[in-house]
mmCIF file of C-alpha atoms and ligand atoms in Angstrom:
data_model
loop_
_atom_site.group_PDB
_atom_site.id
_atom_site.type_symbol
_atom_site.label_atom_id
_atom_site.label_comp_id
_atom_site.label_asym_id
_atom_site.label_seq_id
_atom_site.Cartn_x
_atom_site.Cartn_y
_atom_site.Cartn_z
ATOM 1 C CA UNK A 1 -0.005 -0.331 0.023
ATOM 2 C CA UNK A 2 1.519 3.746 -0.923
ATOM 3 C CA UNK A 3 1.110 6.671 1.033
ATOM 4 C CA UNK A 4 -2.635 7.581 -0.078
ATOM 5 C CA UNK A 5 -1.951 11.084 1.356
ATOM 6 C CA UNK A 6 0.386 11.461 -1.066
ATOM 7 C CA UNK A 7 -1.364 9.727 -3.515
ATOM 8 C CA UNK A 8 -4.118 12.178 -3.154
ATOM 9 C CA UNK A 9 -1.812 15.243 -3.839
ATOM 10 C CA UNK A 10 -0.156 13.650 -6.621
ATOM 11 C CA UNK A 11 -3.839 13.331 -8.446
ATOM 12 C CA UNK A 12 -5.581 16.537 -7.075
ATOM 13 C CA UNK A 13 -5.790 18.832 -10.031
ATOM 14 C CA UNK A 14 -4.452 22.483 -9.852
ATOM 15 C CA UNK A 15 -6.475 25.277 -11.418
ATOM 16 C CA UNK A 16 -3.832 26.373 -12.702
ATOM 17 C CA UNK A 17 -2.436 23.780 -14.199
ATOM 18 C CA UNK A 18 -5.893 22.681 -15.767
ATOM 19 C CA UNK A 19 -6.046 26.596 -16.888
ATOM 20 C CA UNK A 20 -2.411 26.041 -18.342
ATOM 21 C CA UNK A 21 -3.846 23.023 -20.416
ATOM 22 C CA UNK A 22 -6.443 24.736 -21.765
ATOM 23 C CA UNK A 23 -4.218 27.757 -22.674
ATOM 24 C CA UNK A 24 -1.952 25.168 -24.640
ATOM 25 C CA UNK A 25 -4.972 23.450 -26.567
ATOM 26 C CA UNK A 26 -6.536 26.381 -27.486
ATOM 27 C CA UNK A 27 -3.206 28.058 -28.977
ATOM 28 C CA UNK A 28 -3.070 24.900 -30.892
ATOM 29 C CA UNK A 29 -6.787 26.103 -31.960
ATOM 30 C CA UNK A 30 -6.632 29.644 -32.717
ATOM 31 C CA UNK A 31 -3.236 30.163 -32.908
ATOM 32 C CA UNK A 32 -0.864 31.774 -29.508
ATOM 33 C CA UNK A 33 -1.279 35.094 -30.576
ATOM 34 C CA UNK A 34 -4.741 35.430 -29.651
ATOM 35 C CA UNK A 35 -5.223 33.754 -26.320
ATOM 36 C CA UNK A 36 -4.519 35.718 -23.556
ATOM 37 C CA UNK A 37 -3.105 33.684 -20.927
ATOM 38 C CA UNK A 38 -2.530 35.711 -17.789
ATOM 39 C CA UNK A 39 -2.679 32.341 -15.468
ATOM 40 C CA UNK A 40 1.261 31.927 -15.029
ATOM 41 C CA UNK A 41 3.460 33.502 -12.544
ATOM 42 C CA UNK A 42 6.645 32.879 -14.574
ATOM 43 C CA UNK A 43 8.988 35.928 -14.939
ATOM 44 C CA UNK A 44 9.088 36.944 -18.812
ATOM 45 C CA UNK A 45 11.880 39.151 -18.550
ATOM 46 C CA UNK A 46 15.260 37.065 -19.211
ATOM 47 C CA UNK A 47 17.608 36.792 -16.499
ATOM 48 C CA UNK A 48 20.239 39.880 -16.498
ATOM 49 C CA UNK A 49 23.033 39.229 -19.233
ATOM 50 C CA UNK A 50 25.537 39.032 -15.747
ATOM 51 C CA UNK A 51 23.918 35.809 -15.128
ATOM 52 C CA UNK A 52 24.717 34.037 -17.956
ATOM 53 C CA UNK A 53 28.386 35.611 -18.362
ATOM 54 C CA UNK A 54 28.900 34.493 -14.799
ATOM 55 C CA UNK A 55 27.832 30.840 -15.417
ATOM 56 C CA UNK A 56 29.947 30.599 -18.738
ATOM 57 C CA UNK A 57 33.239 32.266 -16.440
ATOM 58 C CA UNK A 58 32.719 29.934 -13.755
ATOM 59 C CA UNK A 59 32.750 26.977 -16.495
ATOM 60 C CA UNK A 60 35.451 28.388 -18.186
ATOM 61 C CA UNK A 61 37.519 28.977 -14.961
ATOM 62 C CA UNK A 62 36.945 26.627 -12.660
ATOM 63 C CA UNK A 63 37.485 22.925 -12.332
ATOM 64 C CA UNK A 64 34.568 20.773 -13.637
ATOM 65 C CA UNK A 65 34.927 18.223 -10.504
ATOM 66 C CA UNK A 66 34.980 20.990 -8.123
ATOM 67 C CA UNK A 67 32.489 23.944 -9.830
ATOM 68 C CA UNK A 68 29.692 20.792 -9.789
ATOM 69 C CA UNK A 69 30.956 18.911 -6.636
ATOM 70 C CA UNK A 70 28.838 18.913 -3.652
ATOM 71 C CA UNK A 71 28.926 22.153 -1.063
ATOM 72 C CA UNK A 72 28.137 21.588 2.746
ATOM 73 C CA UNK A 73 24.636 20.744 3.527
ATOM 74 C CA UNK A 74 23.616 24.688 4.427
ATOM 75 C CA UNK A 75 25.481 25.714 1.342
ATOM 76 C CA UNK A 76 28.757 27.278 0.237
ATOM 77 C CA UNK A 77 30.283 28.809 3.156
ATOM 78 C CA UNK A 78 31.559 31.855 0.698
ATOM 79 C CA UNK A 79 28.052 32.330 -0.793
ATOM 80 C CA UNK A 80 27.001 32.609 3.011
ATOM 81 C CA UNK A 81 28.912 34.742 3.622
ATOM 82 C CA UNK A 82 28.536 36.824 1.057
ATOM 83 C CA UNK A 83 24.585 37.065 1.432
ATOM 84 C CA UNK A 84 24.926 37.680 5.303
ATOM 85 C CA UNK A 85 27.384 40.628 3.885
ATOM 86 C CA UNK A 86 24.660 41.828 1.815
ATOM 87 C CA UNK A 87 21.577 41.763 4.044
ATOM 88 C CA UNK A 88 24.086 43.744 6.559
ATOM 89 C CA UNK A 89 24.528 46.041 4.172
ATOM 90 C CA UNK A 90 20.781 46.522 2.544
ATOM 91 C CA UNK A 91 19.185 46.076 5.519
ATOM 92 C CA UNK A 92 21.129 47.438 8.365
ATOM 93 C CA UNK A 93 21.422 44.012 10.005
ATOM 94 C CA UNK A 94 23.439 42.203 11.662
ATOM 95 C CA UNK A 95 24.056 38.357 10.559
ATOM 96 C CA UNK A 96 26.626 36.404 9.481
ATOM 97 C CA UNK A 97 26.891 32.553 7.300
ATOM 98 C CA UNK A 98 25.916 30.753 10.177
ATOM 99 C CA UNK A 99 22.873 31.900 10.004
ATOM 100 C CA UNK A 100 22.095 31.737 6.335
ATOM 101 C CA UNK A 101 20.621 28.003 4.832
ATOM 102 C CA UNK A 102 21.245 27.669 1.245
ATOM 103 C CA UNK A 103 17.728 25.969 -0.642
ATOM 104 C CA UNK A 104 16.283 25.339 -3.545
ATOM 105 C CA UNK A 105 13.872 28.423 -3.802
ATOM 106 C CA UNK A 106 11.128 30.167 -1.430
ATOM 107 C CA UNK A 107 9.405 26.485 -1.839
ATOM 108 C CA UNK A 108 11.993 24.495 -0.060
ATOM 109 C CA UNK A 109 13.191 27.288 1.901
ATOM 110 C CA UNK A 110 9.384 27.252 3.131
ATOM 111 C CA UNK A 111 8.844 23.466 3.300
ATOM 112 C CA UNK A 112 12.048 23.129 5.653
ATOM 113 C CA UNK A 113 11.522 26.273 7.941
ATOM 114 C CA UNK A 114 7.691 24.698 8.539
ATOM 115 C CA UNK A 115 9.037 21.339 9.152
ATOM 116 C CA UNK A 116 12.366 22.753 11.424
ATOM 117 C CA UNK A 117 9.202 24.793 13.506
ATOM 118 C CA UNK A 118 6.609 22.506 14.076
ATOM 119 C CA UNK A 119 5.463 19.512 16.220
ATOM 120 C CA UNK A 120 2.143 17.599 15.074
ATOM 121 C CA UNK A 121 -1.133 19.684 16.189
ATOM 122 C CA UNK A 122 0.742 23.275 15.621
ATOM 123 C CA UNK A 123 -0.950 25.821 13.620
ATOM 124 C CA UNK A 124 0.288 28.055 11.233
ATOM 125 C CA UNK A 125 -1.537 31.219 10.244
ATOM 126 C CA UNK A 126 -1.891 32.502 6.421
ATOM 127 C CA UNK A 127 -3.438 35.482 5.179
ATOM 128 C CA UNK A 128 -5.683 34.885 2.616
ATOM 129 C CA UNK A 129 -5.647 35.601 -0.341
ATOM 130 C CA UNK A 130 -2.545 33.282 -0.098
ATOM 131 C CA UNK A 131 0.072 31.299 -1.871
ATOM 132 C CA UNK A 132 -1.722 27.400 -2.344
ATOM 133 C CA UNK A 133 1.357 25.712 -1.733
ATOM 134 C CA UNK A 134 1.419 27.021 1.652
ATOM 135 C CA UNK A 135 -0.997 24.437 3.208
ATOM 136 C CA UNK A 136 0.640 21.583 1.114
ATOM 137 C CA UNK A 137 3.874 22.879 3.217
ATOM 138 C CA UNK A 138 2.035 23.027 6.511
ATOM 139 C CA UNK A 139 0.359 19.743 6.206
ATOM 140 C CA UNK A 140 3.443 17.978 5.150
ATOM 141 C CA UNK A 141 4.817 19.543 8.843
ATOM 142 C CA UNK A 142 1.952 17.868 10.525
ATOM 143 C CA UNK A 143 0.601 21.042 11.337
ATOM 144 C CA UNK A 144 -2.844 22.832 10.191
ATOM 145 C CA UNK A 145 -2.838 26.107 8.017
ATOM 146 C CA UNK A 146 -5.323 28.593 9.583
ATOM 147 C CA UNK A 147 -6.787 31.100 7.353
ATOM 148 C CA UNK A 148 -7.400 34.860 8.396
ATOM 149 C CA UNK A 149 -8.490 36.850 5.563
ATOM 150 C CA UNK A 150 -7.136 40.127 4.679
ATOM 151 C CA UNK A 151 -9.118 43.203 4.855
ATOM 152 C CA UNK A 152 -11.999 43.520 2.424
ATOM 153 C CA UNK A 153 -11.316 47.220 0.957
ATOM 154 C CA UNK A 154 -7.614 47.109 0.559
ATOM 155 C CA UNK A 155 -6.475 43.625 0.922
ATOM 156 C CA UNK A 156 -4.238 44.361 3.607
ATOM 157 C CA UNK A 157 -3.662 42.729 7.214
ATOM 158 C CA UNK A 158 -6.342 42.278 9.111
ATOM 159 C CA UNK A 159 -4.992 42.263 12.563
ATOM 160 C CA UNK A 160 -7.188 42.160 14.895
ATOM 161 C CA UNK A 161 -8.676 39.026 13.021
ATOM 162 C CA UNK A 162 -5.431 37.813 13.309
ATOM 163 C CA UNK A 163 -5.368 38.177 17.344
ATOM 164 C CA UNK A 164 -8.557 36.743 17.363
ATOM 165 C CA UNK A 165 -7.165 33.730 15.181
ATOM 166 C CA UNK A 166 -4.355 32.978 17.920
ATOM 167 C CA UNK A 167 -4.267 30.138 20.305
ATOM 168 C CA UNK A 168 -2.029 28.430 22.183
ATOM 169 C CA UNK A 169 -1.047 26.390 19.330
ATOM 170 C CA UNK A 170 -0.223 29.403 17.043
ATOM 171 C CA UNK A 171 3.661 28.333 16.082
ATOM 172 C CA UNK A 172 3.887 30.737 13.199
ATOM 173 C CA UNK A 173 2.141 33.425 10.671
ATOM 174 C CA UNK A 174 3.543 33.452 6.933
ATOM 175 C CA UNK A 175 3.284 36.850 5.458
ATOM 176 C CA UNK A 176 4.220 37.251 1.855
ATOM 177 C CA UNK A 177 4.877 40.793 0.776
ATOM 178 C CA UNK A 178 4.630 41.645 -1.926
ATOM 179 C CA UNK A 179 1.668 39.489 -2.331
ATOM 180 C CA UNK A 180 1.231 36.395 -4.883
ATOM 181 C CA UNK A 181 -2.003 36.860 -5.622
ATOM 182 C CA UNK A 182 -2.924 40.412 -4.856
ATOM 183 C CA UNK A 183 0.233 42.066 -5.741
ATOM 184 C CA UNK A 184 -0.437 44.236 -2.263
ATOM 185 C CA UNK A 185 2.742 45.299 -0.491
ATOM 186 C CA UNK A 186 1.886 45.388 3.401
ATOM 187 C CA UNK A 187 2.381 48.733 5.039
ATOM 188 C CA UNK A 188 4.814 49.506 7.703
ATOM 189 C CA UNK A 189 1.794 50.158 9.464
ATOM 190 C CA UNK A 190 0.237 46.813 9.287
ATOM 191 C CA UNK A 191 3.536 44.964 9.704
ATOM 192 C CA UNK A 192 4.199 46.656 13.212
ATOM 193 C CA UNK A 193 0.337 46.591 14.710
ATOM 194 C CA UNK A 194 0.858 42.637 13.550
ATOM 195 C CA UNK A 195 4.089 42.601 15.712
ATOM 196 C CA UNK A 196 2.746 44.537 18.955
ATOM 197 C CA UNK A 197 0.179 41.250 18.786
ATOM 198 C CA UNK A 198 3.017 38.758 18.014
ATOM 199 C CA UNK A 199 4.941 40.624 20.967
ATOM 200 C CA UNK A 200 2.154 39.868 23.614
ATOM 201 C CA UNK A 201 3.255 36.119 22.839
ATOM 202 C CA UNK A 202 6.551 36.288 23.196
ATOM 203 C CA UNK A 203 7.111 34.814 26.848
ATOM 204 C CA UNK A 204 4.352 31.904 26.581
ATOM 205 C CA UNK A 205 5.232 28.610 27.787
ATOM 206 C CA UNK A 206 4.702 27.353 24.346
ATOM 207 C CA UNK A 207 6.936 29.637 23.126
ATOM 208 C CA UNK A 208 7.123 32.774 20.708
ATOM 209 C CA UNK A 209 5.135 32.941 17.528
ATOM 210 C CA UNK A 210 7.451 33.057 14.166
ATOM 211 C CA UNK A 211 7.131 35.348 11.649
ATOM 212 C CA UNK A 212 8.201 33.535 8.208
ATOM 213 C CA UNK A 213 9.109 35.981 6.122
ATOM 214 C CA UNK A 214 8.094 34.715 1.945
ATOM 215 C CA UNK A 215 10.098 37.010 -0.065
ATOM 216 C CA UNK A 216 10.888 35.708 -3.468
ATOM 217 C CA UNK A 217 9.346 39.062 -5.248
ATOM 218 C CA UNK A 218 11.498 41.675 -2.724
ATOM 219 C CA UNK A 219 12.690 43.440 -5.226
ATOM 220 C CA UNK A 220 10.144 43.771 -7.794
ATOM 221 C CA UNK A 221 7.900 46.735 -6.343
ATOM 222 C CA UNK A 222 6.759 50.379 -8.253
ATOM 223 C CA UNK A 223 7.801 53.365 -7.503
ATOM 224 C CA UNK A 224 8.605 54.238 -3.872
ATOM 225 C CA UNK A 225 7.368 51.237 -2.104
ATOM 226 C CA UNK A 226 9.122 50.107 0.591
ATOM 227 C CA UNK A 227 9.352 46.160 1.113
ATOM 228 C CA UNK A 228 9.738 46.733 5.500
ATOM 229 C CA UNK A 229 12.384 44.555 6.306
ATOM 230 C CA UNK A 230 10.989 42.386 9.439
ATOM 231 C CA UNK A 231 14.306 41.010 11.095
ATOM 232 C CA UNK A 232 14.664 45.008 12.248
ATOM 233 C CA UNK A 233 11.839 45.125 14.074
ATOM 234 C CA UNK A 234 10.922 41.789 15.452
ATOM 235 C CA UNK A 235 13.489 39.529 16.947
ATOM 236 C CA UNK A 236 11.440 35.296 16.062
ATOM 237 C CA UNK A 237 12.072 36.200 12.305
ATOM 238 C CA UNK A 238 12.713 33.652 9.584
ATOM 239 C CA UNK A 239 13.357 35.044 5.929
ATOM 240 C CA UNK A 240 12.518 32.542 3.097
ATOM 241 C CA UNK A 241 14.134 33.946 0.215
ATOM 242 C CA UNK A 242 14.298 32.940 -3.347
ATOM 243 C CA UNK A 243 15.919 34.281 -6.838
ATOM 244 C CA UNK A 244 13.192 32.841 -8.601
ATOM 245 C CA UNK A 245 11.520 36.102 -9.415
ATOM 246 C CA UNK A 246 14.066 38.503 -8.433
ATOM 247 C CA UNK A 247 16.879 37.080 -11.209
ATOM 248 C CA UNK A 248 14.280 35.375 -13.384
ATOM 249 C CA UNK A 249 15.699 31.763 -12.571
ATOM 250 C CA UNK A 250 12.621 29.940 -11.299
ATOM 251 C CA UNK A 251 14.205 26.694 -13.256
ATOM 252 C CA UNK A 252 17.299 27.113 -11.614
ATOM 253 C CA UNK A 253 15.990 27.195 -7.569
ATOM 254 C CA UNK A 254 18.247 28.728 -5.810
ATOM 255 C CA UNK A 255 17.323 30.419 -2.610
ATOM 256 C CA UNK A 256 18.177 30.508 0.946
ATOM 257 C CA UNK A 257 16.837 30.833 4.344
ATOM 258 C CA UNK A 258 17.767 33.529 7.567
ATOM 259 C CA UNK A 259 17.226 32.525 10.590
ATOM 260 C CA UNK A 260 17.511 35.851 12.638
ATOM 261 C CA UNK A 261 20.288 35.660 14.915
ATOM 262 C CA UNK A 262 18.072 37.549 17.623
ATOM 263 C CA UNK A 263 15.384 34.582 17.913
ATOM 264 C CA UNK A 264 15.953 33.205 21.674
ATOM 265 C CA UNK A 265 16.956 30.285 20.250
ATOM 266 C CA UNK A 266 18.441 30.947 16.987
ATOM 267 C CA UNK A 267 21.012 28.496 16.876
ATOM 268 C CA UNK A 268 18.785 25.633 17.992
ATOM 269 C CA UNK A 269 16.469 26.925 15.174
ATOM 270 C CA UNK A 270 19.058 26.750 12.852
ATOM 271 C CA UNK A 271 20.401 23.163 14.122
ATOM 272 C CA UNK A 272 16.251 22.235 13.174
ATOM 273 C CA UNK A 273 16.507 23.606 9.725
ATOM 274 C CA UNK A 274 19.912 21.669 9.066
ATOM 275 C CA UNK A 275 18.033 18.848 10.615
ATOM 276 C CA UNK A 276 14.161 19.404 8.359
ATOM 277 C CA UNK A 277 16.291 20.101 5.642
ATOM 278 C CA UNK A 278 18.245 16.468 5.306
ATOM 279 C CA UNK A 279 15.058 14.843 6.273
ATOM 280 C CA UNK A 280 13.383 15.778 3.314
ATOM 281 C CA UNK A 281 16.542 15.211 1.007
ATOM 282 C CA UNK A 282 17.169 19.038 0.484
ATOM 283 C CA UNK A 283 20.773 19.736 1.527
ATOM 284 C CA UNK A 284 23.176 21.269 -1.092
ATOM 285 C CA UNK A 285 21.270 23.202 -2.998
ATOM 286 C CA UNK A 286 22.668 23.306 -6.764
ATOM 287 C CA UNK A 287 26.083 24.366 -6.463
ATOM 288 C CA UNK A 288 26.974 25.820 -9.905
ATOM 289 C CA UNK A 289 23.923 28.546 -8.742
ATOM 290 C CA UNK A 290 25.317 29.209 -5.221
ATOM 291 C CA UNK A 291 28.602 30.319 -6.884
ATOM 292 C CA UNK A 292 26.432 32.127 -9.841
ATOM 293 C CA UNK A 293 24.219 34.378 -7.130
ATOM 294 C CA UNK A 294 27.269 34.746 -4.940
ATOM 295 C CA UNK A 295 29.242 36.267 -7.727
ATOM 296 C CA UNK A 296 26.494 38.575 -8.656
ATOM 297 C CA UNK A 297 25.671 39.777 -5.069
ATOM 298 C CA UNK A 298 23.952 42.872 -5.626
ATOM 299 C CA UNK A 299 22.498 42.493 -9.107
ATOM 300 C CA UNK A 300 18.798 43.783 -9.324
ATOM 301 C CA UNK A 301 16.637 43.224 -11.892
ATOM 302 C CA UNK A 302 15.417 45.706 -14.475
ATOM 303 C CA UNK A 303 11.635 46.144 -13.968
ATOM 304 C CA UNK A 304 10.578 48.484 -16.404
ATOM 305 C CA UNK A 305 8.925 46.413 -18.583
ATOM 306 C CA UNK A 306 6.894 45.359 -15.751
ATOM 307 C CA UNK A 307 6.332 48.403 -14.587
ATOM 308 C CA UNK A 308 4.932 49.521 -18.024
ATOM 309 C CA UNK A 309 2.695 46.271 -17.893
ATOM 310 C CA UNK A 310 1.377 47.226 -14.194
ATOM 311 C CA UNK A 311 0.359 50.143 -15.706
ATOM 312 C CA UNK A 312 -1.510 50.015 -18.393
ATOM 313 C CA UNK A 313 -3.298 46.648 -17.147
ATOM 314 C CA UNK A 314 -4.617 48.659 -13.845
ATOM 315 C CA UNK A 315 -5.482 51.437 -16.130
ATOM 316 C CA UNK A 316 -7.191 50.167 -18.822
ATOM 317 C CA UNK A 317 -9.181 47.878 -16.418
ATOM 318 C CA UNK A 318 -10.202 50.891 -14.187
ATOM 319 C CA UNK A 319 -10.690 52.666 -17.202
ATOM 320 C CA UNK A 320 -13.243 50.191 -18.110
ATOM 321 C CA UNK A 321 -14.842 50.189 -15.297
ATOM 322 C CA UNK A 322 -13.560 46.632 -13.364
ATOM 323 C CA UNK A 323 -12.663 47.064 -9.813
ATOM 324 C CA UNK A 324 -9.086 46.244 -9.113
ATOM 325 C CA UNK A 325 -6.784 46.139 -6.113
ATOM 326 C CA UNK A 326 -3.600 48.658 -6.969
ATOM 327 C CA UNK A 327 -0.986 46.416 -6.823
ATOM 328 C CA UNK A 328 2.627 47.879 -5.876
ATOM 329 C CA UNK A 329 4.595 44.337 -6.227
ATOM 330 C CA UNK A 330 5.257 41.199 -7.798
ATOM 331 C CA UNK A 331 3.479 41.037 -11.036
ATOM 332 C CA UNK A 332 -0.150 40.231 -10.404
ATOM 333 C CA UNK A 333 -3.226 42.435 -10.277
ATOM 334 C CA UNK A 334 -6.483 40.943 -8.326
ATOM 335 C CA UNK A 335 -9.764 42.158 -9.800
ATOM 336 C CA UNK A 336 -13.190 41.868 -8.171
ATOM 337 C CA UNK A 337 -15.192 39.677 -9.986
ATOM 338 C CA UNK A 338 -18.786 41.055 -10.721
ATOM 339 C CA UNK A 339 -20.555 38.087 -9.544
ATOM 340 C CA UNK A 340 -19.952 35.936 -6.648
ATOM 341 C CA UNK A 341 -18.787 32.901 -8.179
ATOM 342 C CA UNK A 342 -15.234 33.601 -9.339
ATOM 343 C CA UNK A 343 -14.961 30.531 -11.435
ATOM 344 C CA UNK A 344 -18.180 31.120 -13.072
ATOM 345 C CA UNK A 345 -16.759 34.867 -14.287
ATOM 346 C CA UNK A 346 -13.518 32.913 -15.159
ATOM 347 C CA UNK A 347 -15.430 30.277 -17.373
ATOM 348 C CA UNK A 348 -17.038 33.491 -18.981
ATOM 349 C CA UNK A 349 -13.763 35.537 -19.489
ATOM 350 C CA UNK A 350 -12.690 32.091 -21.819
ATOM 351 C CA UNK A 351 -15.101 32.977 -24.022
ATOM 352 C CA UNK A 352 -13.124 36.221 -24.977
ATOM 353 C CA UNK A 353 -10.062 33.856 -24.805
ATOM 354 C CA UNK A 354 -8.964 35.762 -21.575
ATOM 355 C CA UNK A 355 -7.661 33.181 -19.017
ATOM 356 C CA UNK A 356 -7.748 34.165 -15.732
ATOM 357 C CA UNK A 357 -7.148 32.415 -11.948
ATOM 358 C CA UNK A 358 -10.525 32.198 -9.932
ATOM 359 C CA UNK A 359 -9.378 33.267 -6.041
ATOM 360 C CA UNK A 360 -10.822 30.222 -4.667
ATOM 361 C CA UNK A 361 -7.490 28.475 -5.534
ATOM 362 C CA UNK A 362 -6.233 31.464 -3.186
ATOM 363 C CA UNK A 363 -8.441 31.190 -0.223
ATOM 364 C CA UNK A 364 -11.097 33.801 -0.848
ATOM 365 C CA UNK A 365 -13.998 34.180 -3.304
ATOM 366 C CA UNK A 366 -14.777 36.761 -5.529
ATOM 367 C CA UNK A 367 -11.581 37.773 -7.133
ATOM 368 C CA UNK A 368 -9.378 36.749 -10.039
ATOM 369 C CA UNK A 369 -5.863 37.076 -9.884
ATOM 370 C CA UNK A 370 -4.056 38.632 -13.700
ATOM 371 C CA UNK A 371 -0.756 37.784 -14.073
ATOM 372 C CA UNK A 372 0.746 40.284 -15.866
ATOM 373 C CA UNK A 373 4.470 39.278 -16.597
ATOM 374 C CA UNK A 374 3.405 38.964 -20.347
ATOM 375 C CA UNK A 375 4.169 40.513 -23.334
ATOM 376 C CA UNK A 376 3.550 44.671 -23.258
ATOM 377 C CA UNK A 377 1.403 43.472 -26.766
ATOM 378 C CA UNK A 378 -0.552 40.724 -25.171
ATOM 379 C CA UNK A 379 -2.037 43.333 -22.369
ATOM 380 C CA UNK A 380 -2.799 45.914 -25.302
ATOM 381 C CA UNK A 381 -4.622 43.345 -27.423
ATOM 382 C CA UNK A 382 -6.484 41.765 -25.088
ATOM 383 C CA UNK A 383 -7.853 44.862 -23.565
ATOM 384 C CA UNK A 384 -10.724 45.038 -26.190
ATOM 385 C CA UNK A 385 -11.404 41.338 -24.808
ATOM 386 C CA UNK A 386 -11.604 42.905 -21.443
ATOM 387 C CA UNK A 387 -14.188 45.654 -22.827
ATOM 388 C CA UNK A 388 -16.600 42.447 -24.076
ATOM 389 C CA UNK A 389 -16.242 40.551 -20.800
ATOM 390 C CA UNK A 390 -17.369 44.192 -19.193
ATOM 391 C CA UNK A 391 -20.383 44.369 -20.847
ATOM 392 C CA UNK A 392 -21.635 40.902 -20.466
ATOM 393 C CA UNK A 393 -22.548 41.982 -16.709
ATOM 394 C CA UNK A 394 -22.986 46.209 -17.088
ATOM 395 C CA UNK A 395 -24.768 46.371 -20.263
HETATM 396 N N1 PLP B 1 6.000 31.898 -2.646
HETATM 397 C C1 PLP B 1 5.264 32.796 -3.305
HETATM 398 C C2 PLP B 1 4.473 33.609 -2.777
HETATM 399 C C3 PLP B 1 5.783 32.305 -4.531
HETATM 400 O O1 PLP B 1 4.618 32.972 -5.303
HETATM 401 C C4 PLP B 1 6.188 31.200 -4.900
HETATM 402 C C5 PLP B 1 6.288 30.827 -6.219
HETATM 403 O O2 PLP B 1 5.667 31.479 -7.287
HETATM 404 C C6 PLP B 1 7.122 30.481 -4.378
HETATM 405 C C7 PLP B 1 6.997 31.109 -2.870
HETATM 406 C C8 PLP B 1 7.909 29.495 -4.671
HETATM 407 O O3 PLP B 1 9.003 30.288 -5.423
HETATM 408 P P1 PLP B 1 10.422 29.689 -5.651
HETATM 409 O O4 PLP B 1 10.260 29.155 -7.182
HETATM 410 O O5 PLP B 1 11.320 30.176 -5.556
HETATM 411 O O6 PLP B 1 9.993 27.821 -5.274
#
């Protein structure tokens, strides 16, 4: 008998996967240029040239046996040191390599961190709308996801709702800012208010509530928006970082965990991270990519294309009359469905070849996610289709 739990997970249809398959079918039928697929969060800006140049340089300069060999379990010491120094420089936060664990991207960072922190029956708060894999990782750590809805009007953090959801079993809260799927960057005030609630639990017998920052979109923000660096404000913090979106390297699987040295038992938590990484088979993140990110230290993406896309889609949909949440970061826009049933709305959108993701996949009803990491031309071409979609509901 194999694991029923895993079999079910493997067979469970993912809404985004289904749209992806529908999109491929439609593209074959009517031509790719006539399908407006806004379903996938795959960066469409290429990785900076420096990344490829660094890969070539490393291949030419280093012995293959050394370049492609194992690093230590938590990662290459030099890479971890470079990352710690980068954090010091950028955020004025004191940390060294002993607190950095290299991972296969944010997914692995989250999976490892949750496994390191949680015991059977613990609860982890997630703010809806949220990245659907959180539930999978939390349940895999034998814990339970507790959903707390964001504020209705702006999808900021509803701190009083979080407070109500806290129990003796609350082990952690996952906060993702800039947010997938809403594109919202949580304000410093929201973060501070949340922290003042978490601080009330810092001396519990069952231990503090950990703040898990899921930050694959940290660098993708528009205008003068600040993404609060939580370790500067709250001691019990673990940062799950990834280069997937910031350097457009989602297939290379590279990121890191930073366990704040200010956590009460930071070195024990780091040991638990090493243990969880080991137990999950997540030791030694891809070596070549570890060297690449250390050589490309400080490299930031050119997000002008995303910014142009954001302005075009936000302004166009607002002009048409749709109710949208203004995205300050990531490459997603959240739009209110004119009817309660967002799935039905997405089915209607398909009539106009618009492929959108219903918010039910992200833990709340009544919205759709539009991933605008597509070509500017696709957005331009899709606007008449959005107009027709609007007319279906508001004649
Ligand atoms: N967290 C969020 C909010 C995401 O949107 C994603 C990927 O889309 C991940 C984590 C996983 O990122 P990675 O590709 O680095 O594993």
